[in-house]
Short mmCIF file of C-alpha atoms in Angstrom, two decimals:
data_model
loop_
_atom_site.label_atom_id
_atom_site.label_comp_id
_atom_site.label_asym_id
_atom_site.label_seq_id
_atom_site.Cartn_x
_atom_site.Cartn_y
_atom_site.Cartn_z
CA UNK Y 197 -9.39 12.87 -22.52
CA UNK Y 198 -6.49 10.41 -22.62
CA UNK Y 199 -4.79 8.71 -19.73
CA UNK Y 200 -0.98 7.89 -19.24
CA UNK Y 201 1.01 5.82 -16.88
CA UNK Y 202 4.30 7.94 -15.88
CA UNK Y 203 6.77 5.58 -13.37
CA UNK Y 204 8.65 7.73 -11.64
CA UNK Y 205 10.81 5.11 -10.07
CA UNK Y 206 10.86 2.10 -7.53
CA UNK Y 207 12.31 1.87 -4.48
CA UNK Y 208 11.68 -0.58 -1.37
CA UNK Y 209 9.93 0.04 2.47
CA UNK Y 210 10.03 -2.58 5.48
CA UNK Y 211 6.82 -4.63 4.93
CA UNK Y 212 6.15 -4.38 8.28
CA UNK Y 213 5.97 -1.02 8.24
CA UNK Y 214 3.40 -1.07 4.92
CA UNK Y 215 1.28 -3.89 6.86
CA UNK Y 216 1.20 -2.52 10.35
CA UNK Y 217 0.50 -4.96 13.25
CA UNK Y 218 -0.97 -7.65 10.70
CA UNK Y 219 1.78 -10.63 11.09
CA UNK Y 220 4.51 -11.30 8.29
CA UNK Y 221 2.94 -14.62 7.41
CA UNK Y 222 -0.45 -13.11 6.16
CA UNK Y 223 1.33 -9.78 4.26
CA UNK Y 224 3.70 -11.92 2.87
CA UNK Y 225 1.47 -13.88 0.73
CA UNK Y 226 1.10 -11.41 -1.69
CA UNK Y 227 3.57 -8.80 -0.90
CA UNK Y 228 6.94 -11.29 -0.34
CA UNK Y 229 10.06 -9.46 1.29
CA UNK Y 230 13.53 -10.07 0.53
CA UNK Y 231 16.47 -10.89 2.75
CA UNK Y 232 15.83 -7.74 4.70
CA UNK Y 233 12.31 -7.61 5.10
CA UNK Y 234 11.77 -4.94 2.28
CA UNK Y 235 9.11 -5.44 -0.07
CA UNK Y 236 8.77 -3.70 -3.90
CA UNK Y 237 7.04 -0.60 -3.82
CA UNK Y 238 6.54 1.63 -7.14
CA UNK Y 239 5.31 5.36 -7.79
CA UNK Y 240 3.38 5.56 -10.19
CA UNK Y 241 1.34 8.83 -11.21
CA UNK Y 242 -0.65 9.35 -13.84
CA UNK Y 243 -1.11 11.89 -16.51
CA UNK Y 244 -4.48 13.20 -17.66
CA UNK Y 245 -4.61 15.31 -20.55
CA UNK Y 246 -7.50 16.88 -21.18
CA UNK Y 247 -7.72 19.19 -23.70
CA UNK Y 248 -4.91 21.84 -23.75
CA UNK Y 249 -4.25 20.73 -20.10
CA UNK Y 250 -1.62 18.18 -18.80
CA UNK Y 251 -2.21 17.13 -15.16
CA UNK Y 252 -0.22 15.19 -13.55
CA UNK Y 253 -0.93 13.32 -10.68
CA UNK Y 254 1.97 12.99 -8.09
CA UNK Y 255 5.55 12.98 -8.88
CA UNK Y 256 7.37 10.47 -6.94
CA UNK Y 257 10.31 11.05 -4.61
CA UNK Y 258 12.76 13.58 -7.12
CA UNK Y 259 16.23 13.10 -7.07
CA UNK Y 260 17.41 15.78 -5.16
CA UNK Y 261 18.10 14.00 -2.10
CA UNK Y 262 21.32 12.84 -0.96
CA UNK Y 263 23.07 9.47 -1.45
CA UNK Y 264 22.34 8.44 2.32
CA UNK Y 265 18.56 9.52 2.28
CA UNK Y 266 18.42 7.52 -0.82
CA UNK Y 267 20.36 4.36 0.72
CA UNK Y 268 17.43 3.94 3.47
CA UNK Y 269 14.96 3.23 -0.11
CA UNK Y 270 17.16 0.91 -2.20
CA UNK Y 271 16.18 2.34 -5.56
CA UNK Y 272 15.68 -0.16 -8.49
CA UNK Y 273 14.80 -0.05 -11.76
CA UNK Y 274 15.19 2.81 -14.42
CA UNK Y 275 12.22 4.36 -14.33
CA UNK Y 276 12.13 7.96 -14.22
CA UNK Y 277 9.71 10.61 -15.05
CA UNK Y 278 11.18 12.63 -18.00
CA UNK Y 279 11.94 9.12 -19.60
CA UNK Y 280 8.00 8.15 -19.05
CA UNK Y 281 6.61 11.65 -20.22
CA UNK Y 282 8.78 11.05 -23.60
CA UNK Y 283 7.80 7.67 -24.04
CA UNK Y 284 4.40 9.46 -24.02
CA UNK Y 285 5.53 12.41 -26.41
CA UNK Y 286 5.35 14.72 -23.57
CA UNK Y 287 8.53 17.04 -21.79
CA UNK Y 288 8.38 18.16 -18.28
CA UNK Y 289 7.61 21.82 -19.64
CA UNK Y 290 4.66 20.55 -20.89
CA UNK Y 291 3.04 19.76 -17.78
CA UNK Y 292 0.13 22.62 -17.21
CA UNK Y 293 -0.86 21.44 -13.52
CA UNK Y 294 0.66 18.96 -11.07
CA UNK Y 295 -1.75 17.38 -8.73
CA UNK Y 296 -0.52 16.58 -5.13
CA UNK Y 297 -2.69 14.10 -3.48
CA UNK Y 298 -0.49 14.83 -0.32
CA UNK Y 299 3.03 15.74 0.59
CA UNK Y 300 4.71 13.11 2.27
CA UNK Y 301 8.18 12.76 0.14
CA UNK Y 302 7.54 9.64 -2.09
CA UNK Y 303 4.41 11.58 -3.63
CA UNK Y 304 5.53 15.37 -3.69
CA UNK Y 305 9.23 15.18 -3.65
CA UNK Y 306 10.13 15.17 -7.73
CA UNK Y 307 7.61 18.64 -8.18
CA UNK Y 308 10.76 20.74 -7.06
CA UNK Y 309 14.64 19.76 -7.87
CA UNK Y 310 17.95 21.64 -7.16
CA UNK Y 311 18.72 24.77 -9.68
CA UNK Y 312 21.85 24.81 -11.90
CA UNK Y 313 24.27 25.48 -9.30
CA UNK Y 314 22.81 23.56 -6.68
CA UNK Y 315 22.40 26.60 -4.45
CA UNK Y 316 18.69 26.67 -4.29
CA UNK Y 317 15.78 24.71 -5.14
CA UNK Y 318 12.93 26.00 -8.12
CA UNK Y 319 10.31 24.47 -9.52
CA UNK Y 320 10.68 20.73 -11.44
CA UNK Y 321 7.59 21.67 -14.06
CA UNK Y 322 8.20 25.13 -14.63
CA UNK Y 323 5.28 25.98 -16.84
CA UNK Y 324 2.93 24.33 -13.63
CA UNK Y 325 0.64 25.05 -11.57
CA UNK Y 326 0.70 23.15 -7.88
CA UNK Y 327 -2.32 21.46 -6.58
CA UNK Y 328 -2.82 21.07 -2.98
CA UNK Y 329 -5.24 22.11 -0.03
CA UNK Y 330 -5.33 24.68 2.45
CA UNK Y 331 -5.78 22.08 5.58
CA UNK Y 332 -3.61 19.64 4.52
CA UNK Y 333 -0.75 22.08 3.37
CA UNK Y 334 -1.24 23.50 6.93
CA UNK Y 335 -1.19 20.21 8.48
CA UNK Y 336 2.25 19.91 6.35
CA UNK Y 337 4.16 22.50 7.07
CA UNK Y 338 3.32 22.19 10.70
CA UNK Y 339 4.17 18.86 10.95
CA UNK Y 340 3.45 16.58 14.07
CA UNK Y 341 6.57 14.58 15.41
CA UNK Y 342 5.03 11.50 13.80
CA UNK Y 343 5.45 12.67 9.66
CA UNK Y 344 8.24 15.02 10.58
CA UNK Y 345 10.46 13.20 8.45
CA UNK Y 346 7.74 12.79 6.00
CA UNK Y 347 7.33 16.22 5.34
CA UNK Y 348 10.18 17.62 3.76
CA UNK Y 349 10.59 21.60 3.44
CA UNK Y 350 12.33 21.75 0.16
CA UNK Y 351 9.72 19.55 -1.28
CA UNK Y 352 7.05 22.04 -0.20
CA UNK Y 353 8.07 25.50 0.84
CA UNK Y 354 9.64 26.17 -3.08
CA UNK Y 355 5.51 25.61 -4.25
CA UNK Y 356 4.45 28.50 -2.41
CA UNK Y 357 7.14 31.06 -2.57
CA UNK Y 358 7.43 30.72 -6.81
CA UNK Y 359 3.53 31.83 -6.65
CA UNK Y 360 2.53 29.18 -8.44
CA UNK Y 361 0.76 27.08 -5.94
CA UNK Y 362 -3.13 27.10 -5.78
CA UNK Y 363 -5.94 24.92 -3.46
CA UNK Y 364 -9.10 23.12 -4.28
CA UNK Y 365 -12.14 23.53 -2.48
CA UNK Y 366 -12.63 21.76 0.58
CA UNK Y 367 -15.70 19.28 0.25
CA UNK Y 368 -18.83 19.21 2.58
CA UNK Y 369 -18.88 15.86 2.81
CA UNK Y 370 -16.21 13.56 1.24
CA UNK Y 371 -16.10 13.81 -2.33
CA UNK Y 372 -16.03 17.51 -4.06
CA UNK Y 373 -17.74 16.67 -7.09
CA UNK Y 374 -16.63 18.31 -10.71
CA UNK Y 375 -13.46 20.40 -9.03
CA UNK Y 376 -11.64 22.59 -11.13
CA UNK Y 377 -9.46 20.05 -12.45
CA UNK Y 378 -12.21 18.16 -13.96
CA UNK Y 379 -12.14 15.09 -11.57
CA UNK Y 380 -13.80 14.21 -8.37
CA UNK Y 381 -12.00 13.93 -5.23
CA UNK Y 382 -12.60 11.58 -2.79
CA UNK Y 383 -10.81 13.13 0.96
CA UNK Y 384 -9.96 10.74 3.23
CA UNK Y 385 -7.98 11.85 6.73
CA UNK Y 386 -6.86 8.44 7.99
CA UNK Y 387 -3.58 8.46 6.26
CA UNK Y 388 -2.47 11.90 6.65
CA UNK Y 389 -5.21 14.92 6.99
CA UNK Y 390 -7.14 15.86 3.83
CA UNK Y 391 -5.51 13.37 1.52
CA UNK Y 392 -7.12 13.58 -1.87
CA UNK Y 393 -7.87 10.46 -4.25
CA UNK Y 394 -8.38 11.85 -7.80
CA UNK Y 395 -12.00 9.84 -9.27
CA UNK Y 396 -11.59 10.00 -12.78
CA UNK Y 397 -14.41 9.38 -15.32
CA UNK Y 398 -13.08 8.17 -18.16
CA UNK Y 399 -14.65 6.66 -21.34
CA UNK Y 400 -17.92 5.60 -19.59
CA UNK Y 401 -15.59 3.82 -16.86
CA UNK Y 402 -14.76 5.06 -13.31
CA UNK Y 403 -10.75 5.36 -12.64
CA UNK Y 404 -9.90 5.97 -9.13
CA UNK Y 405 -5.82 7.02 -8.05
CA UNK Y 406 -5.87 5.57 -4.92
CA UNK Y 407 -2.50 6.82 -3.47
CA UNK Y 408 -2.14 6.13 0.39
CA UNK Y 409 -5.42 4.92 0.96
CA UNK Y 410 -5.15 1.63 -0.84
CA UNK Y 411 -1.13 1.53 -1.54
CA UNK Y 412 -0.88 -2.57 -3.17
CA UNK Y 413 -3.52 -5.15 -4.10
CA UNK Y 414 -2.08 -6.59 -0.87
CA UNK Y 415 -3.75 -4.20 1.54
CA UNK Y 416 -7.32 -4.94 0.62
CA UNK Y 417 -8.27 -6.47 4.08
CA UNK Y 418 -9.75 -4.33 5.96
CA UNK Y 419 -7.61 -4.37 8.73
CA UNK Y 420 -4.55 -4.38 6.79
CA UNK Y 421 -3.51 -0.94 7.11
CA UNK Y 422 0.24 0.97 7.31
CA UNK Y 423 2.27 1.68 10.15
CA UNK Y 424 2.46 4.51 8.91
CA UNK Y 425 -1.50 6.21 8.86
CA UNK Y 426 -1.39 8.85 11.60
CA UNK Y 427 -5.36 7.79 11.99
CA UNK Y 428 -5.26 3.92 11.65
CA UNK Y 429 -8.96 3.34 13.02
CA UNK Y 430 -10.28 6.25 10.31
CA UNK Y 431 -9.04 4.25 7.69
CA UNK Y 432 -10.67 1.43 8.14
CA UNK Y 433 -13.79 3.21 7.76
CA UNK Y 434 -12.63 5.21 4.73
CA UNK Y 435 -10.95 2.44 3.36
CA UNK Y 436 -14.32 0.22 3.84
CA UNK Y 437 -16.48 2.86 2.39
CA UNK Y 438 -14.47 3.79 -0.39
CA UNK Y 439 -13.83 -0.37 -1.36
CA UNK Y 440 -17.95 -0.49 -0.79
CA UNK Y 441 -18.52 2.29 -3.37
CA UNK Y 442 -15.89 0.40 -5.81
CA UNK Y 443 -17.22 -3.09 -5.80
CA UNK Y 444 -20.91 -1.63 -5.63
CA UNK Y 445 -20.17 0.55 -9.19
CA UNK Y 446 -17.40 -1.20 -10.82
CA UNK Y 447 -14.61 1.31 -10.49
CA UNK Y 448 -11.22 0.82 -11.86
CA UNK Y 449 -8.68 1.26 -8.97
CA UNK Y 450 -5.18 2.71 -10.32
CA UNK Y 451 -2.40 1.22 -7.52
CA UNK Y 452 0.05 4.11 -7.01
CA UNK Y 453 2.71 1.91 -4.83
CA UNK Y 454 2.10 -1.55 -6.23
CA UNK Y 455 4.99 -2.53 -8.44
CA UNK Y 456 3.29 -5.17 -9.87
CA UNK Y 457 -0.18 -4.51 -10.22
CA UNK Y 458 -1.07 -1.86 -12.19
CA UNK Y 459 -4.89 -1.38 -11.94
CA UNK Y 460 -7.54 -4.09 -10.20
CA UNK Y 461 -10.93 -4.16 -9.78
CA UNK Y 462 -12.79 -5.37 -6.90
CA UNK Y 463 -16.31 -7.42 -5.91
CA UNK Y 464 -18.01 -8.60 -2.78
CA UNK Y 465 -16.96 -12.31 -1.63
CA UNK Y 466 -17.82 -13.59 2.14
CA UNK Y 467 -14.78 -12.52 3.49
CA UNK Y 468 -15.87 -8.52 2.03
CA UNK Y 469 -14.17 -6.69 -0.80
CA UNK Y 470 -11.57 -8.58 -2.21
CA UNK Y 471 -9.65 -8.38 -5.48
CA UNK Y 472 -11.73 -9.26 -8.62
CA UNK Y 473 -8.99 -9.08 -11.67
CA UNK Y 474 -5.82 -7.42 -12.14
CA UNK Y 475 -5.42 -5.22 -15.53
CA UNK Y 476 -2.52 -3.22 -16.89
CA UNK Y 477 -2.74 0.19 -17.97
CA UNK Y 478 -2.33 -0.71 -22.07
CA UNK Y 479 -5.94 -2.79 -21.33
CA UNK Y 480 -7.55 0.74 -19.89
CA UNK Y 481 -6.04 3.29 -21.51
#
């Protein structure tokens, strides 16, 4: 198995949003905001090839968007995906399954992208299969009022009608061990419902994607949690649990939205988990 950064892009979000009701003087410590009160935020997904599979973990927001939907995100930075899958020797059509953790817009939204003539949308990763599961994809495409705008048809409708999206097992409890991608998953339903944080085991180490459920370095406080969780009291508890089981067994936790820390570890301190040392992917991988 071999592991691969991909940056899809960067854009920016109101830290207030990202940090909820903690206070600006706290978050701002180690997330600072500019003029506008927008802090960096990356996406950054991972590719696991294993084998004669590549599996790629999120895809960022796309491009397919329009110029005003973009203008609310301040893009920055040249990052893209085909760019970091070429760096890596790798083309889009190479990609054998792309792994959803969930389908808000900023982690879904570059698996589907307009066709030639703009008059339709297909598939970004042709060759693909799409990774999701049943509750949350029902959760999706019935969206509440409050992800609404999170949930973006042409991001997700496209998966199902080109036939080639699939669903892992639900767990019994939280993690579905050894799913048919080869990794763990680790379901947490604070976020969104039936969010799913990939647990890789890699080269006698523990490598956890934690998507939504631990978005920067900055948001390892308990109690700092997003605006934006539909379930804010639920993650606290997941977010505990899962930071328990990290510091407890060493794992390496892979920051999906932090622009500038790629991968930390954590350990137990007075104060509860807190951040141990911060690595970059060319130390791991």
């Amino acid at each position: 198995m071999k592991l691969y950064p991909i940056n899809a892009g960067n854009f920016k979000l109101d830290g207030g949003a990202m940090f909820g009701v903690v206070p600006k003087s706290l978050w701002q410590r180690t997330n600072p905001a500019d003029a506008n009160n927008m802090i960096d935020i990356a996406a950054r997904c991972l590719l696991i090839e294993d084998g004669d599979r590549l599996i790629l973990i999120d895809t960022g927001m796309g491009d397919k968007q329009s110029d005003k939907f973009f203008g609310y995100y301040h893009l920055w930075g040249n990052d893209t995906i085909d760019a970091s899958l070429a760096a890596c020797g790798f083309h889009r059509d190479d990609i054998t399954d792309v792994f959803m953790t969930h389908l808000h817009f900023d982690h879904c939204g570059g698996s589907v992208q307009w066709n030639a003539n703009k008059t339709g949308y297909e598939l970004a990763f042709k060759n693909a299969q799409f990774w999701s599961n049943q509750d949350h994809w029902s959760w999706a495409t019935t969206p509440n009022n409050r992800e609404k705008a999170s949930f973006l048809k042409e991001n997700i409708l496209p998966m199902e009608d080109s036939g080639q999206l699939k669903f892992t097992a639900l767990p019994t409890e939280s993690i579905l061990k050894d799913s048919e991608l080869g990794f763990d998953i680790f379901f947490a339903n604070g976020h969104t419902d039936k969010q799913m944080i990939p647990i890789i085991h890699y080269k006698g180490q523990t490598i956890c994607f934690m998507a939504d459920l631990l978005p920067t370095a900055g948001h390892l406080p308990i109690p700092f949690v997003m605006g934006y969780d539909t379930r804010p009291l639920l993650t606290l508890d997941e977010k505990a649990a899962f930071l328990t089981m990290a510091a407890d067994h060493k794992y390496l936790l892979f920051l999906e939205h932090d622009a500038h820390n790629e991968i930390i570890t954590v350990h137990h301190t007075e104060k509860g988990v807190r951040l141990k040392e911060v690595l970059r992917c060319n130390d791991i991988f």
